CSV table of C-alpha atoms in Angstrom, one decimal:
chain,number,residue,atom,x,y,z
U,187,UNK,CA,-70.2,-40.2,-7.6
U,188,UNK,CA,-68.5,-40.3,-4.2
U,189,UNK,CA,-66.2,-37.3,-3.5
U,190,UNK,CA,-62.5,-37.9,-3.7
U,191,UNK,CA,-60.9,-38.2,-0.3
U,192,UNK,CA,-58.8,-35.3,0.9
U,193,UNK,CA,-55.1,-36.1,1.2
U,194,UNK,CA,-53.8,-36.4,4.8
U,195,UNK,CA,-50.6,-34.6,3.9
U,196,UNK,CA,-50.5,-30.8,4.0
U,197,UNK,CA,-50.0,-30.3,0.3
U,198,UNK,CA,-49.5,-26.5,0.8
U,199,UNK,CA,-46.9,-26.8,3.5
U,200,UNK,CA,-44.0,-26.2,1.1
U,201,UNK,CA,-45.6,-23.0,-0.2
U,202,UNK,CA,-46.3,-21.7,3.3
U,203,UNK,CA,-42.7,-22.4,4.3
U,204,UNK,CA,-41.5,-20.1,1.5
U,205,UNK,CA,-43.1,-17.2,3.3
U,206,UNK,CA,-41.8,-18.0,6.8
U,207,UNK,CA,-38.5,-17.6,8.6
U,208,UNK,CA,-37.7,-14.4,6.8
U,209,UNK,CA,-36.8,-12.3,9.9
U,210,UNK,CA,-33.3,-11.1,9.9
U,211,UNK,CA,-32.8,-11.9,6.2
U,212,UNK,CA,-32.5,-9.7,3.1
U,213,UNK,CA,-33.3,-10.7,-0.4
U,214,UNK,CA,-33.1,-9.2,-3.8
U,215,UNK,CA,-35.6,-10.3,-6.5
U,216,UNK,CA,-35.0,-9.4,-10.1
U,217,UNK,CA,-37.5,-10.1,-13.0
U,218,UNK,CA,-35.9,-9.5,-16.4
U,219,UNK,CA,-38.4,-8.8,-19.1
U,220,UNK,CA,-38.3,-7.8,-22.7
U,221,UNK,CA,-39.2,-4.1,-22.1
U,222,UNK,CA,-38.2,-3.6,-18.5
U,223,UNK,CA,-36.5,-5.0,-15.4
U,224,UNK,CA,-38.3,-5.0,-12.1
U,225,UNK,CA,-36.3,-5.5,-8.9
U,226,UNK,CA,-37.2,-5.5,-5.2
U,227,UNK,CA,-35.4,-5.4,-1.9
U,228,UNK,CA,-37.1,-7.4,0.8
U,229,UNK,CA,-35.9,-7.3,4.4
U,230,UNK,CA,-37.5,-9.2,7.3
U,231,UNK,CA,-40.2,-10.4,4.8
U,232,UNK,CA,-41.3,-6.8,3.9
U,233,UNK,CA,-40.6,-4.8,0.8
U,234,UNK,CA,-38.2,-2.0,1.5
U,235,UNK,CA,-37.4,-0.7,-2.0
U,236,UNK,CA,-38.6,-1.2,-5.6
U,237,UNK,CA,-36.7,-0.4,-8.8
U,238,UNK,CA,-38.0,-0.4,-12.4
U,239,UNK,CA,-35.7,-0.1,-15.3
U,240,UNK,CA,-36.8,0.4,-18.9
U,241,UNK,CA,-34.8,-1.1,-21.7
U,242,UNK,CA,-35.1,-2.8,-25.1
U,243,UNK,CA,-32.6,-5.6,-25.2
U,244,UNK,CA,-33.5,-6.9,-28.6
U,245,UNK,CA,-31.5,-4.1,-30.1
U,246,UNK,CA,-28.4,-4.9,-28.1
U,247,UNK,CA,-25.4,-6.3,-30.0
U,248,UNK,CA,-23.4,-7.8,-27.1
U,249,UNK,CA,-24.3,-9.9,-24.1
U,250,UNK,CA,-22.6,-7.4,-21.8
U,251,UNK,CA,-25.3,-4.9,-22.5
U,252,UNK,CA,-27.8,-7.4,-21.0
U,253,UNK,CA,-25.6,-8.3,-18.0
U,254,UNK,CA,-24.3,-4.9,-16.9
U,255,UNK,CA,-27.7,-3.3,-16.1
U,256,UNK,CA,-28.7,-6.4,-14.0
U,257,UNK,CA,-25.5,-6.1,-12.0
U,258,UNK,CA,-25.9,-2.4,-11.6
U,259,UNK,CA,-29.5,-2.7,-10.3
U,260,UNK,CA,-28.4,-5.4,-7.8
U,261,UNK,CA,-25.5,-3.2,-6.6
U,262,UNK,CA,-27.9,-0.3,-6.2
U,263,UNK,CA,-30.3,-2.3,-4.0
U,264,UNK,CA,-27.4,-3.7,-2.0
U,265,UNK,CA,-26.5,-0.1,-1.2
U,266,UNK,CA,-30.1,0.6,-0.3
U,267,UNK,CA,-29.9,-2.4,2.1
U,268,UNK,CA,-26.8,-0.9,3.7
U,269,UNK,CA,-28.7,2.3,4.3
U,270,UNK,CA,-31.7,0.4,5.7
U,271,UNK,CA,-29.5,-1.3,8.2
U,272,UNK,CA,-27.5,1.8,9.1
U,273,UNK,CA,-27.5,2.7,12.8
U,274,UNK,CA,-26.7,6.1,14.2
U,275,UNK,CA,-28.0,9.6,13.6
U,276,UNK,CA,-31.2,9.9,11.5
U,277,UNK,CA,-29.7,12.8,9.7
U,278,UNK,CA,-26.9,10.7,8.3
U,279,UNK,CA,-29.4,8.1,7.0
U,280,UNK,CA,-31.4,10.8,5.4
U,281,UNK,CA,-28.4,12.1,3.6
U,282,UNK,CA,-27.6,8.7,2.1
U,283,UNK,CA,-31.3,8.3,1.1
U,284,UNK,CA,-31.3,11.6,-0.6
U,285,UNK,CA,-28.2,10.5,-2.6
U,286,UNK,CA,-29.7,7.3,-3.8
U,287,UNK,CA,-33.3,8.4,-4.3
U,288,UNK,CA,-32.8,9.8,-7.8
U,289,UNK,CA,-31.0,6.7,-8.9
U,290,UNK,CA,-34.0,4.6,-7.9
U,291,UNK,CA,-36.2,6.5,-10.2
U,292,UNK,CA,-37.6,4.5,-13.1
U,293,UNK,CA,-36.1,6.9,-15.7
U,294,UNK,CA,-32.7,7.2,-14.1
U,295,UNK,CA,-29.9,6.5,-16.7
U,296,UNK,CA,-27.1,4.1,-15.9
U,297,UNK,CA,-24.7,7.0,-15.5
U,298,UNK,CA,-26.8,8.4,-12.7
U,299,UNK,CA,-27.0,5.0,-11.0
U,300,UNK,CA,-23.2,4.6,-11.2
U,301,UNK,CA,-22.7,8.1,-9.9
U,302,UNK,CA,-25.0,7.6,-6.9
U,303,UNK,CA,-23.0,4.4,-5.9
U,304,UNK,CA,-19.7,6.4,-6.3
U,305,UNK,CA,-21.1,9.2,-4.2
U,306,UNK,CA,-22.2,6.9,-1.4
U,307,UNK,CA,-18.9,5.2,-1.3
U,308,UNK,CA,-17.1,8.5,-1.2
U,309,UNK,CA,-19.4,9.7,1.6
U,310,UNK,CA,-18.4,6.7,3.7
U,311,UNK,CA,-21.6,4.6,3.6
U,312,UNK,CA,-20.6,1.6,5.8
U,313,UNK,CA,-21.0,-1.8,4.3
U,314,UNK,CA,-23.4,-4.0,6.1
U,315,UNK,CA,-23.0,-7.4,4.4
U,316,UNK,CA,-24.7,-8.7,1.4
U,317,UNK,CA,-28.0,-10.3,0.5
U,318,UNK,CA,-29.0,-13.6,2.0
U,319,UNK,CA,-30.2,-14.5,-1.5
U,320,UNK,CA,-30.7,-13.1,-5.0
U,321,UNK,CA,-33.5,-14.6,-7.1
U,322,UNK,CA,-33.4,-13.8,-10.8
U,323,UNK,CA,-36.2,-14.7,-13.3
U,324,UNK,CA,-35.1,-14.8,-16.9
U,325,UNK,CA,-37.4,-15.6,-19.9
U,326,UNK,CA,-35.2,-18.2,-21.4
U,327,UNK,CA,-33.9,-21.8,-20.8
U,328,UNK,CA,-32.2,-22.0,-17.4
U,329,UNK,CA,-30.4,-25.1,-16.2
U,330,UNK,CA,-28.8,-25.2,-12.7
U,331,UNK,CA,-28.7,-21.4,-12.5
U,332,UNK,CA,-27.2,-21.1,-15.9
U,333,UNK,CA,-29.0,-19.2,-18.8
U,334,UNK,CA,-28.3,-21.6,-21.7
U,335,UNK,CA,-31.0,-20.8,-24.3
U,336,UNK,CA,-30.1,-17.8,-26.4
U,337,UNK,CA,-32.8,-18.2,-29.0
U,338,UNK,CA,-35.3,-15.7,-27.6
U,339,UNK,CA,-36.3,-12.4,-29.1
U,340,UNK,CA,-34.3,-10.6,-26.4
U,341,UNK,CA,-31.0,-11.8,-27.8
U,342,UNK,CA,-31.8,-11.2,-31.5
U,343,UNK,CA,-29.4,-8.3,-31.9
U,344,UNK,CA,-26.6,-10.3,-30.4
U,345,UNK,CA,-27.3,-13.4,-32.5
U,346,UNK,CA,-27.3,-11.4,-35.7
U,347,UNK,CA,-24.1,-9.4,-34.9
U,348,UNK,CA,-21.5,-10.4,-37.5
U,349,UNK,CA,-18.6,-8.9,-35.5
U,350,UNK,CA,-18.7,-11.4,-32.6
U,351,UNK,CA,-18.5,-15.1,-32.0
U,352,UNK,CA,-22.1,-15.5,-30.6
U,353,UNK,CA,-21.5,-18.6,-28.5
U,354,UNK,CA,-18.4,-17.1,-26.9
U,355,UNK,CA,-20.1,-13.7,-26.3
U,356,UNK,CA,-23.3,-15.4,-24.9
U,357,UNK,CA,-21.2,-17.0,-22.1
U,358,UNK,CA,-21.3,-13.6,-20.3
U,359,UNK,CA,-25.0,-14.0,-19.9
U,360,UNK,CA,-24.8,-17.8,-19.1
U,361,UNK,CA,-22.5,-17.1,-16.2
U,362,UNK,CA,-24.3,-14.1,-14.7
U,363,UNK,CA,-24.9,-16.1,-11.6
U,364,UNK,CA,-21.1,-16.0,-10.9
U,365,UNK,CA,-21.1,-12.2,-11.4
U,366,UNK,CA,-23.9,-11.8,-8.9
U,367,UNK,CA,-22.3,-14.1,-6.3
U,368,UNK,CA,-20.1,-11.5,-4.7
U,369,UNK,CA,-23.3,-9.5,-3.7
U,370,UNK,CA,-24.5,-12.2,-1.3
U,371,UNK,CA,-23.2,-13.3,2.1
U,372,UNK,CA,-20.8,-16.3,2.3
U,373,UNK,CA,-23.8,-18.5,3.2
U,374,UNK,CA,-26.1,-16.8,0.6
U,375,UNK,CA,-27.3,-18.1,-2.7
U,376,UNK,CA,-27.9,-16.9,-6.2
U,377,UNK,CA,-30.8,-18.7,-7.9
U,378,UNK,CA,-31.9,-18.2,-11.5
U,379,UNK,CA,-35.1,-19.7,-12.9
U,380,UNK,CA,-37.3,-19.3,-16.0
U,381,UNK,CA,-40.0,-16.7,-15.3
U,382,UNK,CA,-42.9,-19.1,-16.2
U,383,UNK,CA,-42.6,-21.6,-13.4
U,384,UNK,CA,-41.6,-18.9,-11.0
U,385,UNK,CA,-44.8,-17.1,-11.6
U,386,UNK,CA,-46.8,-20.3,-10.9
U,387,UNK,CA,-44.8,-20.9,-7.7
U,388,UNK,CA,-45.4,-17.3,-6.5
U,389,UNK,CA,-49.1,-17.6,-7.1
U,390,UNK,CA,-49.2,-20.9,-5.1
U,391,UNK,CA,-47.3,-19.2,-2.2
U,392,UNK,CA,-49.8,-16.3,-2.3
U,393,UNK,CA,-52.8,-18.6,-2.2
U,394,UNK,CA,-51.3,-20.8,0.6
U,395,UNK,CA,-50.4,-17.9,2.8
U,396,UNK,CA,-53.7,-16.1,2.3
U,397,UNK,CA,-55.5,-19.3,3.5
U,398,UNK,CA,-53.5,-18.9,6.7
U,399,UNK,CA,-53.8,-15.3,7.6
U,400,UNK,CA,-55.4,-13.3,4.8
U,401,UNK,CA,-52.2,-11.2,4.7
U,402,UNK,CA,-50.2,-11.6,1.5
U,403,UNK,CA,-47.2,-9.3,2.1
């Protein structure tokens, strides 16, 4: 049989575009899983910081227990962004980094993360704007940046809690995009998507970019 003709259009262009034009921009990526959260700070297209957070949300009884750690991690990486952009004496930067370092550890409790943010504020860490974008992957149904499912294993403890109105309580998770919005710049965006299609898109970007340069950063 005759080979199929190759399309004239560059079918990988959209994926290559996702890895371009990142200079001068800062992004926070958060992948929410059933046993841990993984988060990354990317500045100018390069990874600056990585944070892993162990948890077991199936035992939670209120949606706030799901939302609060996500917000805390995002705030911590925003503070790390401010340190990254800090101009001035290297010693001052080193002092701020020493303050935040323990909070970035995988096993750091929420109280230590909160204390590090309070210490940085008290020490006068200058604010240097917010993220240009926050991307959040969540293993549930997501429609227009809203988490609307609620039937996954992760929310089992909340669903079975007899002391709350589940639908009303779940709204805290549905509108987590609005809680994250103050952490981005005025022109920035918060985008939430199911983790399955995001994994496929990420793989496509990696393949497309590696075809160009062999460098998947």
